[in-house]
Amino acid sequence: MKRVLSLVLALMLVLSLAACKPAEVAPTETPAETPAETQAETPAETPADDALMPEEGAELLVWESQGAELEFMQEMAAAFEAEYGVKVTVENVEHTDAGGRMAQDGPAGVGADVFAAPHDHTGNLVASGLVVPNMFADEMKEQMIDAAIIASSFDGEVFGFPRAIETYAMFYNKDIFPTPPATYEELIAFGKEYTDVNANQYAFYMDVDNAYFVQSFLAGGGGYVFGNGGSDATDVGLDSEGAIFGINEMMKLKEILPIPSGDADYGPMMGLFNEGKVGAVITGPWEIAALRDSSLNWGIAQLPKLSNGNDSAPFSGVRNLYVSAYSEYPVAAQMFAKFYTSNENLMARFAKTGQIPTFKGAAEMPEIMADEAVAAIANQAAYSIPMPSIPEIQLFWGPMGAAYGIIWNEEVTVEEGLKNAAEQVRSDIANQ
């Protein structure tokens, strides 16, 4: 078992883990060039650690999401100040909102020096001139798993400082499913007997018009968002034969979840699951802490296989730090991001947040091996596909979410709904 889990993160290179549904980065204009002072002060090559010192009088502002992540960031700020004498102020800006805020606050001189954001925002952040490359990229490539480096890069250059990798899986009630269903056919067969809509009792529940979660069906069927591993926006595969098969597989679940898309939503899903009225749901590790504090007898398992034997293929994501192109203290900012992402600090972050670190060998750490829930997420990650990080991914969420809603409600066929959404994405890409 230990050997299997130790391979999981290393194998993420071929995947083709607050939080958190993906959110759009607000469209921004691309500055003519990166601020001159940042270009001048960012070394072209990775410097030796002992050659680096923060700029005289440096002070940093860091943005982070609320909750355990914010608490840990405050701990890192205090530790960095104690070691380097640089005051670090931490403010709550949700990581999905940081790109939009930076587009306004960066040029105004009031933005963060370092901020958290999902890896799929990388392309927009770079294209908008909001971030600078990771000047420790060579060292990071040696330290981090390949999937984290790929997810943190744009056009072959590393920009992000990877912290944690995550995906979603099947969370289930062990009192309802002593053994988790291995296939959706098995789940549906059980649900025909167990589901009672009038009693709010369901074998299965999911957020059916959320493109993040539905991707596990689309990609499991053989569909894809963009070609060439998510980097070619001229090749949109959302209405491909494989995509149609995958969404038809999801539609089979309506037999045991016979409610409209407006009701088959994330909030009601988790509410009923926490009450013990739902056998299984699709969600992610951001729910682990709350479930551990509950009395529910729960577990995590790999998403069920589709009827053709294919594994479900959920999105995976990497939680990154980025250094602002507008920072007055770019060296101190880079040093802070690197300090935060040391193996030791990422393991301390795991203890605080439960999020799987991105460094090589993390799966072999005793703390992770001993955690049944985290080990299950790591196992699911081996079957996931990283979200594309090119700017065009932000044009995917709206049309596909809307399409899944009307497909679920049977207002259009699967083929019509996917074709219309794919054409909308293609048109938006062409006209951006």
Short mmCIF file of C-alpha atoms in Angstrom, two decimals:
data_model
loop_
_atom_site.label_atom_id
_atom_site.label_comp_id
_atom_site.label_asym_id
_atom_site.label_seq_id
_atom_site.Cartn_x
_atom_site.Cartn_y
_atom_site.Cartn_z
CA MET A 1 0.00 0.00 0.00
CA LYS A 2 2.79 2.37 0.90
CA ARG A 3 4.48 1.77 -2.44
CA VAL A 4 1.25 2.40 -4.32
CA LEU A 5 0.58 5.66 -2.57
CA SER A 6 4.16 6.75 -2.99
CA LEU A 7 3.68 6.46 -6.74
CA VAL A 8 0.42 8.37 -6.87
CA LEU A 9 1.78 11.89 -6.88
CA ALA A 10 4.73 11.00 -9.09
CA LEU A 11 2.33 9.59 -11.66
CA MET A 12 0.47 12.87 -11.84
CA LEU A 13 2.67 13.88 -14.79
CA VAL A 14 0.60 11.65 -17.02
CA LEU A 15 -2.74 12.78 -15.73
CA SER A 16 -4.33 14.16 -18.83
CA LEU A 17 -6.32 17.71 -5.59
CA ALA A 18 -11.09 24.92 -0.48
CA ALA A 19 -12.09 26.19 -1.92
CA CYS A 20 -13.61 25.12 -4.12
CA LYS A 21 -15.54 25.60 -7.22
CA PRO A 22 -13.59 27.26 -9.96
CA ALA A 23 -14.32 30.94 -10.44
CA GLU A 24 -13.49 33.28 -13.29
CA VAL A 25 -10.71 35.81 -13.20
CA ALA A 26 -12.17 39.11 -14.31
CA PRO A 27 -11.02 40.09 -17.84
CA THR A 28 -8.22 42.59 -17.74
CA GLU A 29 -6.19 44.62 -20.15
CA THR A 30 -2.63 43.49 -20.70
CA PRO A 31 -0.07 46.12 -19.69
CA ALA A 32 2.39 47.02 -22.40
CA GLU A 33 5.23 45.59 -20.34
CA THR A 34 6.05 44.32 -16.89
CA PRO A 35 6.94 47.19 -14.56
CA ALA A 36 10.54 48.14 -15.15
CA GLU A 37 11.54 48.00 -11.54
CA THR A 38 10.38 44.38 -11.30
CA GLN A 39 12.21 43.37 -14.46
CA ALA A 40 15.39 44.95 -13.20
CA GLU A 41 15.29 43.33 -9.80
CA THR A 42 14.23 39.79 -10.76
CA PRO A 43 17.35 37.69 -11.43
CA ALA A 44 17.36 35.77 -14.70
CA GLU A 45 18.80 32.67 -13.06
CA THR A 46 18.19 30.94 -9.77
CA PRO A 47 20.52 32.54 -7.22
CA ALA A 48 22.15 30.74 -4.34
CA ASP A 49 20.08 31.13 -1.17
CA ASP A 50 23.00 32.56 0.79
CA ALA A 51 23.44 35.30 -1.85
CA LEU A 52 19.94 36.63 -1.34
CA MET A 53 18.86 39.32 1.04
CA PRO A 54 15.53 41.16 1.11
CA GLU A 55 15.56 44.77 -0.07
CA GLU A 56 16.33 47.26 2.67
CA GLY A 57 13.15 48.40 4.39
CA ALA A 58 11.07 45.72 2.67
CA GLU A 59 7.50 45.14 3.84
CA LEU A 60 5.11 42.67 2.25
CA LEU A 61 1.35 42.36 1.86
CA VAL A 62 0.03 38.83 1.31
CA TRP A 63 -3.50 37.76 0.33
CA GLU A 64 -4.93 34.40 1.39
CA SER A 65 -8.29 32.63 1.65
CA GLN A 66 -10.04 32.52 5.01
CA GLY A 67 -10.07 29.62 7.45
CA ALA A 68 -7.17 27.30 8.19
CA GLU A 69 -5.26 28.61 5.18
CA LEU A 70 -5.36 32.16 6.51
CA GLU A 71 -4.30 31.00 9.96
CA PHE A 72 -1.33 29.14 8.53
CA MET A 73 -0.35 32.10 6.35
CA GLN A 74 -0.26 34.26 9.48
CA GLU A 75 2.07 31.71 11.10
CA MET A 76 4.35 31.81 8.05
CA ALA A 77 4.33 35.62 8.08
CA ALA A 78 5.50 35.66 11.69
CA ALA A 79 8.17 33.03 11.00
CA PHE A 80 9.50 34.89 7.96
CA GLU A 81 9.66 38.16 9.87
CA ALA A 82 11.52 36.45 12.71
CA GLU A 83 14.10 35.02 10.30
CA TYR A 84 14.55 37.92 7.86
CA GLY A 85 13.26 40.99 9.67
CA VAL A 86 10.66 41.68 6.97
CA LYS A 87 7.20 42.64 8.22
CA VAL A 88 4.50 40.64 6.45
CA THR A 89 0.86 41.74 6.65
CA VAL A 90 -1.76 39.11 5.81
CA GLU A 91 -5.20 40.02 4.48
CA ASN A 92 -8.17 37.84 3.57
CA VAL A 93 -8.79 37.81 -0.17
CA GLU A 94 -10.23 34.54 -1.45
CA HIS A 95 -7.88 32.80 -3.83
CA THR A 96 -10.52 32.63 -6.56
CA ASP A 97 -10.97 36.42 -6.33
CA ALA A 98 -7.31 37.42 -6.15
CA GLY A 99 -6.72 37.77 -9.90
CA GLY A 100 -9.60 40.19 -10.32
CA ARG A 101 -8.48 42.21 -7.31
CA MET A 102 -4.90 42.33 -8.55
CA ALA A 103 -6.04 43.68 -11.92
CA GLN A 104 -7.41 46.72 -10.09
CA ASP A 105 -5.15 47.04 -7.06
CA GLY A 106 -1.82 46.11 -8.65
CA PRO A 107 -1.57 49.09 -11.03
CA ALA A 108 -2.95 51.33 -8.26
CA GLY A 109 -0.06 50.34 -6.00
CA VAL A 110 -2.22 48.83 -3.27
CA GLY A 111 -2.20 45.18 -4.33
CA ALA A 112 -0.53 42.24 -2.64
CA ASP A 113 3.13 41.43 -3.10
CA VAL A 114 2.31 37.72 -2.85
CA PHE A 115 -1.12 36.17 -3.30
CA ALA A 116 -2.81 32.78 -3.48
CA ALA A 117 -4.68 31.69 -6.62
CA PRO A 118 -5.72 28.44 -8.33
CA HIS A 119 -3.38 27.12 -11.00
CA ASP A 120 -5.99 27.43 -13.75
CA HIS A 121 -5.75 31.22 -13.38
CA THR A 122 -2.07 31.16 -14.37
CA GLY A 123 -2.64 31.94 -18.04
CA ASN A 124 -4.83 34.95 -17.35
CA LEU A 125 -2.47 36.26 -14.67
CA VAL A 126 0.49 36.04 -17.03
CA ALA A 127 -1.33 37.39 -20.09
CA SER A 128 -2.56 40.32 -18.01
CA GLY A 129 0.95 41.15 -16.82
CA LEU A 130 0.03 40.68 -13.16
CA VAL A 131 2.72 38.19 -12.09
CA VAL A 132 6.42 37.55 -12.60
CA PRO A 133 8.20 34.22 -13.14
CA ASN A 134 9.28 32.08 -10.22
CA MET A 135 12.97 32.91 -9.95
CA PHE A 136 13.60 29.62 -8.12
CA ALA A 137 12.13 27.59 -11.00
CA ASP A 138 15.12 25.28 -11.46
CA GLU A 139 15.16 24.40 -7.78
CA MET A 140 11.37 23.98 -7.76
CA LYS A 141 11.56 21.52 -10.65
CA GLU A 142 13.81 19.34 -8.52
CA GLN A 143 11.61 19.70 -5.43
CA MET A 144 8.06 19.45 -6.77
CA ILE A 145 6.12 16.71 -8.58
CA ASP A 146 5.95 17.19 -12.32
CA ALA A 147 2.19 17.74 -12.37
CA ALA A 148 2.56 20.69 -10.00
CA ILE A 149 5.25 22.27 -12.16
CA ILE A 150 3.19 21.80 -15.33
CA ALA A 151 0.12 23.26 -13.64
CA SER A 152 2.13 26.25 -12.41
CA SER A 153 3.65 27.06 -15.79
CA PHE A 154 2.61 29.04 -18.83
CA ASP A 155 4.23 28.79 -22.23
CA GLY A 156 7.04 26.70 -20.75
CA GLU A 157 7.93 29.09 -17.91
CA VAL A 158 7.19 28.50 -14.21
CA PHE A 159 5.23 31.29 -12.51
CA GLY A 160 3.53 29.71 -9.51
CA PHE A 161 4.91 28.40 -6.23
CA PRO A 162 3.00 25.10 -5.78
CA ARG A 163 1.61 24.31 -2.32
CA ALA A 164 -1.07 21.63 -2.53
CA ILE A 165 -2.75 19.39 -5.07
CA GLU A 166 -6.36 18.28 -4.85
CA THR A 167 -9.16 16.60 -6.69
CA TYR A 168 -12.64 15.41 -5.79
CA ALA A 169 -13.91 11.90 -5.15
CA MET A 170 -16.94 10.00 -3.86
CA PHE A 171 -17.73 10.71 -0.21
CA TYR A 172 -20.09 8.08 1.14
CA ASN A 173 -22.10 7.15 4.22
CA LYS A 174 -20.77 3.85 5.56
CA ASP A 175 -24.08 3.08 7.26
CA ILE A 176 -25.78 3.17 3.84
CA PHE A 177 -22.89 1.76 1.78
CA PRO A 178 -20.78 -0.59 3.93
CA THR A 179 -18.81 -1.11 0.73
CA PRO A 180 -18.70 1.83 -1.70
CA PRO A 181 -20.13 1.14 -5.17
CA ALA A 182 -17.43 0.48 -7.73
CA THR A 183 -19.57 1.33 -10.77
CA TYR A 184 -22.41 3.73 -11.49
CA GLU A 185 -24.48 0.74 -12.63
CA GLU A 186 -24.15 -0.71 -9.12
CA LEU A 187 -25.05 2.66 -7.61
CA ILE A 188 -28.14 3.02 -9.80
CA ALA A 189 -29.33 -0.50 -8.99
CA PHE A 190 -29.11 0.25 -5.27
CA GLY A 191 -30.73 3.65 -5.71
CA LYS A 192 -33.82 2.23 -7.38
CA GLU A 193 -34.68 0.53 -4.10
CA TYR A 194 -33.31 3.11 -1.65
CA THR A 195 -34.25 6.52 -3.06
CA ASP A 196 -37.41 8.14 -1.68
CA VAL A 197 -37.83 11.70 -2.94
CA ASN A 198 -40.78 12.42 -0.62
CA ALA A 199 -38.58 11.56 2.39
CA ASN A 200 -35.57 13.48 1.01
CA GLN A 201 -33.70 10.18 0.96
CA TYR A 202 -31.26 9.59 -1.90
CA ALA A 203 -28.69 6.96 -2.78
CA PHE A 204 -26.71 9.59 -4.68
CA TYR A 205 -26.66 13.38 -5.00
CA MET A 206 -24.49 15.78 -6.96
CA ASP A 207 -24.27 19.37 -8.15
CA VAL A 208 -25.41 18.54 -11.69
CA ASP A 209 -24.81 21.90 -13.39
CA ASN A 210 -21.36 22.52 -11.96
CA ALA A 211 -18.87 22.02 -14.80
CA TYR A 212 -16.08 21.30 -12.31
CA PHE A 213 -17.76 18.15 -11.00
CA VAL A 214 -19.44 17.07 -14.24
CA GLN A 215 -16.04 16.98 -15.91
CA SER A 216 -15.48 13.56 -14.32
CA PHE A 217 -18.17 12.18 -16.64
CA LEU A 218 -17.20 14.12 -19.76
CA ALA A 219 -13.51 13.20 -19.51
CA GLY A 220 -14.25 9.68 -18.29
CA GLY A 221 -16.23 9.15 -21.48
CA GLY A 222 -13.31 10.34 -23.58
CA GLY A 223 -14.19 14.01 -24.00
CA TYR A 224 -11.85 16.90 -23.30
CA VAL A 225 -11.87 20.66 -22.90
CA PHE A 226 -8.90 21.66 -25.06
CA GLY A 227 -6.57 19.54 -27.13
CA ASN A 228 -2.87 18.79 -26.60
CA GLY A 229 -3.25 18.20 -22.90
CA GLY A 230 -5.34 21.33 -22.37
CA SER A 231 -2.97 23.76 -24.11
CA ASP A 232 -4.57 24.07 -27.57
CA ALA A 233 -7.60 26.35 -27.46
CA THR A 234 -8.18 25.88 -31.19
CA ASP A 235 -9.23 22.28 -30.47
CA VAL A 236 -12.39 22.27 -28.34
CA GLY A 237 -13.56 18.73 -27.51
CA LEU A 238 -16.67 19.50 -25.48
CA ASP A 239 -19.04 18.07 -28.10
CA SER A 240 -16.87 15.15 -29.16
CA GLU A 241 -18.17 11.58 -29.32
CA GLY A 242 -16.49 10.80 -26.00
CA ALA A 243 -18.01 13.87 -24.34
CA ILE A 244 -21.51 12.89 -25.52
CA PHE A 245 -21.04 9.36 -24.16
CA GLY A 246 -19.85 10.67 -20.79
CA ILE A 247 -22.76 13.05 -20.28
CA ASN A 248 -25.23 10.37 -21.33
CA GLU A 249 -23.72 8.29 -18.53
CA MET A 250 -24.45 11.11 -16.08
CA MET A 251 -28.03 11.36 -17.34
CA LYS A 252 -28.63 7.74 -16.30
CA LEU A 253 -28.34 8.95 -12.71
CA LYS A 254 -31.52 10.98 -13.09
CA GLU A 255 -33.41 7.74 -12.43
CA ILE A 256 -32.20 7.88 -8.81
CA LEU A 257 -31.94 11.69 -8.56
CA PRO A 258 -35.24 12.73 -10.17
CA ILE A 259 -35.13 16.42 -9.27
CA PRO A 260 -34.50 19.57 -11.34
CA SER A 261 -31.02 21.03 -11.66
CA GLY A 262 -31.96 23.98 -9.44
CA ASP A 263 -32.51 21.55 -6.56
CA ALA A 264 -29.63 19.22 -7.41
CA ASP A 265 -27.20 21.81 -6.09
CA TYR A 266 -24.16 21.79 -3.80
CA GLY A 267 -25.80 23.33 -0.72
CA PRO A 268 -28.77 20.93 -0.50
CA MET A 269 -26.46 18.04 -1.35
CA MET A 270 -24.12 18.60 1.58
CA GLY A 271 -27.00 19.46 3.92
CA LEU A 272 -28.73 16.15 3.28
CA PHE A 273 -25.47 14.21 3.33
CA ASN A 274 -24.59 15.64 6.74
CA GLU A 275 -28.06 14.65 7.97
CA GLY A 276 -27.40 11.06 6.93
CA LYS A 277 -30.05 11.07 4.19
CA VAL A 278 -27.73 10.60 1.20
CA GLY A 279 -25.62 7.55 0.47
CA ALA A 280 -22.93 9.13 -1.68
CA VAL A 281 -21.96 12.55 -3.04
CA ILE A 282 -19.24 14.02 -5.25
CA THR A 283 -17.16 16.57 -3.39
CA GLY A 284 -13.59 17.28 -2.35
CA PRO A 285 -11.12 17.48 0.52
CA TRP A 286 -12.33 20.90 1.63
CA GLU A 287 -15.19 19.02 3.36
CA ILE A 288 -12.93 16.68 5.37
CA ALA A 289 -12.40 18.95 8.39
CA ALA A 290 -16.13 19.53 8.91
CA LEU A 291 -16.95 15.85 8.46
CA ARG A 292 -14.35 14.90 11.05
CA ASP A 293 -16.16 17.12 13.51
CA SER A 294 -19.50 15.47 12.74
CA SER A 295 -21.04 12.23 14.00
CA LEU A 296 -21.51 10.87 10.47
CA ASN A 297 -19.96 7.47 9.68
CA TRP A 298 -18.32 8.49 6.41
CA GLY A 299 -15.55 7.47 4.04
CA ILE A 300 -13.97 8.45 0.73
CA ALA A 301 -13.65 6.20 -2.31
CA GLN A 302 -12.65 6.44 -5.93
CA LEU A 303 -15.42 7.71 -8.21
CA PRO A 304 -17.37 4.81 -9.76
CA LYS A 305 -16.49 3.50 -13.20
CA LEU A 306 -18.67 4.23 -16.23
CA SER A 307 -20.64 1.51 -17.99
CA ASN A 308 -17.87 0.93 -20.57
CA GLY A 309 -15.37 0.22 -17.79
CA ASN A 310 -13.67 3.61 -18.02
CA ASP A 311 -12.56 5.32 -14.83
CA SER A 312 -14.21 8.63 -14.04
CA ALA A 313 -11.68 11.39 -14.69
CA PRO A 314 -12.16 14.41 -12.43
CA PHE A 315 -10.32 17.70 -12.66
CA SER A 316 -7.35 18.17 -10.38
CA GLY A 317 -6.05 21.52 -9.25
CA VAL A 318 -2.94 23.00 -7.68
CA ARG A 319 -3.06 25.76 -5.08
CA ASN A 320 -0.30 28.23 -5.85
CA LEU A 321 1.32 31.37 -4.57
CA TYR A 322 2.26 34.09 -7.09
CA VAL A 323 4.52 37.13 -6.88
CA SER A 324 3.00 40.37 -8.16
CA ALA A 325 4.61 42.21 -11.06
CA TYR A 326 3.84 45.40 -9.15
CA SER A 327 5.65 44.51 -5.92
CA GLU A 328 8.04 47.20 -4.68
CA TYR A 329 10.07 44.45 -3.03
CA PRO A 330 10.25 41.61 -5.57
CA VAL A 331 13.23 39.84 -4.00
CA ALA A 332 11.62 39.77 -0.55
CA ALA A 333 8.37 38.61 -2.17
CA GLN A 334 10.10 35.77 -4.02
CA MET A 335 11.96 34.79 -0.86
CA PHE A 336 8.72 34.67 1.12
CA ALA A 337 7.00 32.44 -1.47
CA LYS A 338 9.98 30.09 -1.48
CA PHE A 339 10.17 30.10 2.34
CA TYR A 340 6.50 29.16 2.53
CA THR A 341 6.86 26.27 0.07
CA SER A 342 9.73 24.42 1.76
CA ASN A 343 9.00 20.74 2.37
CA GLU A 344 8.95 21.31 6.12
CA ASN A 345 6.49 24.18 5.90
CA LEU A 346 4.24 22.36 3.44
CA MET A 347 4.01 19.45 5.86
CA ALA A 348 3.11 21.90 8.63
CA ARG A 349 0.47 23.29 6.27
CA PHE A 350 -0.86 19.77 5.71
CA ALA A 351 -1.26 19.35 9.46
CA LYS A 352 -3.28 22.57 9.54
CA THR A 353 -5.36 22.24 6.35
CA GLY A 354 -5.32 18.56 5.36
CA GLN A 355 -4.27 19.53 1.81
CA ILE A 356 -1.78 17.22 0.10
CA PRO A 357 1.65 18.84 -0.40
CA THR A 358 3.15 19.02 -3.89
CA PHE A 359 6.73 18.04 -3.12
CA LYS A 360 8.20 14.77 -4.33
CA GLY A 361 7.86 12.00 -1.78
CA ALA A 362 5.02 13.66 0.12
CA ALA A 363 2.87 10.52 -0.24
CA GLU A 364 5.50 8.57 1.69
CA MET A 365 5.33 10.84 4.70
CA PRO A 366 3.95 8.92 7.71
CA GLU A 367 1.41 11.65 8.48
CA ILE A 368 -0.14 11.24 5.04
CA MET A 369 0.09 7.45 4.90
CA ALA A 370 -1.72 7.22 8.23
CA ASP A 371 -4.64 9.43 7.12
CA GLU A 372 -7.32 7.30 5.46
CA ALA A 373 -9.17 10.25 3.96
CA VAL A 374 -6.09 11.93 2.52
CA ALA A 375 -4.82 8.62 1.15
CA ALA A 376 -8.16 8.16 -0.64
CA ILE A 377 -7.90 11.61 -2.26
CA ALA A 378 -4.34 10.82 -3.31
CA ASN A 379 -5.57 7.59 -4.89
CA GLN A 380 -8.29 9.43 -6.82
CA ALA A 381 -5.73 11.97 -8.01
CA ALA A 382 -4.02 9.23 -10.01
CA TYR A 383 -7.12 9.15 -12.25
CA SER A 384 -7.58 12.90 -12.58
CA ILE A 385 -6.75 15.44 -15.26
CA PRO A 386 -5.25 18.85 -14.40
CA MET A 387 -7.47 21.78 -15.26
CA PRO A 388 -6.08 23.67 -18.26
CA SER A 389 -4.22 26.81 -17.20
CA ILE A 390 -4.41 28.76 -20.47
CA PRO A 391 -6.50 31.97 -20.35
CA GLU A 392 -9.25 30.43 -22.48
CA ILE A 393 -10.26 28.07 -19.65
CA GLN A 394 -12.16 30.99 -18.12
CA LEU A 395 -14.49 30.87 -21.14
CA PHE A 396 -15.41 27.26 -20.36
CA TRP A 397 -17.22 27.49 -17.02
CA GLY A 398 -20.26 29.62 -17.87
CA PRO A 399 -21.45 27.97 -21.11
CA MET A 400 -20.85 24.45 -19.83
CA GLY A 401 -22.55 25.01 -16.49
CA ALA A 402 -25.60 26.42 -18.25
CA ALA A 403 -25.60 23.54 -20.72
CA TYR A 404 -25.50 20.90 -18.00
CA GLY A 405 -28.48 22.51 -16.27
CA ILE A 406 -30.75 22.41 -19.31
CA ILE A 407 -29.50 18.97 -20.33
CA TRP A 408 -30.34 17.62 -16.86
CA ASN A 409 -33.78 19.20 -17.06
CA GLU A 410 -34.24 17.57 -20.48
CA GLU A 411 -34.90 20.89 -22.19
CA VAL A 412 -32.41 19.82 -24.88
CA THR A 413 -30.78 16.54 -25.81
CA VAL A 414 -27.24 15.79 -24.66
CA GLU A 415 -25.99 16.23 -28.23
CA GLU A 416 -27.75 19.58 -28.70
CA GLY A 417 -26.72 20.96 -25.35
CA LEU A 418 -23.05 20.06 -25.77
CA LYS A 419 -22.90 21.27 -29.36
CA ASN A 420 -24.41 24.65 -28.47
CA ALA A 421 -22.11 25.11 -25.49
CA ALA A 422 -19.02 24.06 -27.45
CA GLU A 423 -19.90 26.49 -30.24
CA GLN A 424 -20.33 29.25 -27.66
CA VAL A 425 -16.87 28.50 -26.25
CA ARG A 426 -15.35 28.50 -29.74
CA SER A 427 -17.06 31.78 -30.59
CA ASP A 428 -15.95 33.41 -27.33
CA ILE A 429 -12.37 32.31 -27.97
CA ALA A 430 -12.44 33.69 -31.50
CA ASN A 431 -13.91 37.02 -30.40
CA GLN A 432 -11.91 37.66 -27.24
#
